[in-house]
Amino acid sequence: MADHKRIAMFISGRGSNFMAIHQGVERGEINGRIVTVVSDQPEAAGLDYARSRGLETAVFSLGGGEKRIAYFDHITANLADKDVHLVVLAGFMKVLSANFIARYRNRILNIHPALLPSFPGTDAQAQALAYGVKYTGCTVHFVDEGVDTGPIVLQAVVPVLDQDEVHTLSERILEQEHRLFPLAVKLFCEDRLEIRGRRVLVHASEINPARLP
Ligand code: GRF
């Protein structure tokens, strides 16, 4: 198999998806290494976990008046010497700049707690309850310039129960996120994902780049 992939993990809070992916790396299930954990929030709980596991962390707070473009240019400059193959957005709450997306085109994965294209943006679980859908779930997708619009890698379905409230539904979706996101990262790290237009094909084994269209 090809060399391991170098992963930059972006978080803003609890970091439970980051932890699930890190555990996949530690167990040797993911052919990758988390080379940095980036947070926009100095108090993000996920940073404590990262430090306790000896991972490099970096906090980039968006200063008052600083523009989003400059903010992400600054992060890009800091990632430059890390040879990052994959950026993982694990509950990262800032919208990326166009420059950043272009720099890591087709190499940024995000998880969203709904079955896209339904309920993009914030409070996806509350949106699903308010709409009255019987099934929702989670989606791992590549990031493009839109909000939760990039090509879909994997989805998992979660039924909505009559007695559900936002927190109970969110908990059951989160269980699926912790299964789905490490799997998507694993597939990426094994060069098994092929983006064809809006579709992402999952190959049984590593893709030989010479055979791609
Ligand atoms: C998850 O529900 C994820 O789908 C959303 O933000 C939440 C992050 O949770 N994008 P955590 O920080 O990974 O625990």
Coordinates of C-alpha atoms in Angstrom, one line a residue, residues 16 20 33 42 56 77 82-83 146 167 178 182 194 197 199 207:
S16 CA -15.5 13.4 19.4
A20 CA -12.9 8.4 16.7
R33 CA -1.1 10.1 10.7
P42 CA -8.6 28.1 22.4
E56 CA 0.8 18.9 17.8
A77 CA 1.1 29.4 5.5
K82 CA 3.6 19.9 7.0
D83 CA 3.0 18.3 3.6
G146 CA -20.9 26.0 -1.2
H167 CA -30.4 15.9 22.0
H178 CA -18.2 7.9 14.8
P182 CA -13.2 7.1 10.3
E194 CA -12.6 8.6 -7.0
G197 CA -18.4 14.9 -11.2
R199 CA -20.4 11.2 -7.6
I207 CA -6.8 3.1 -7.6

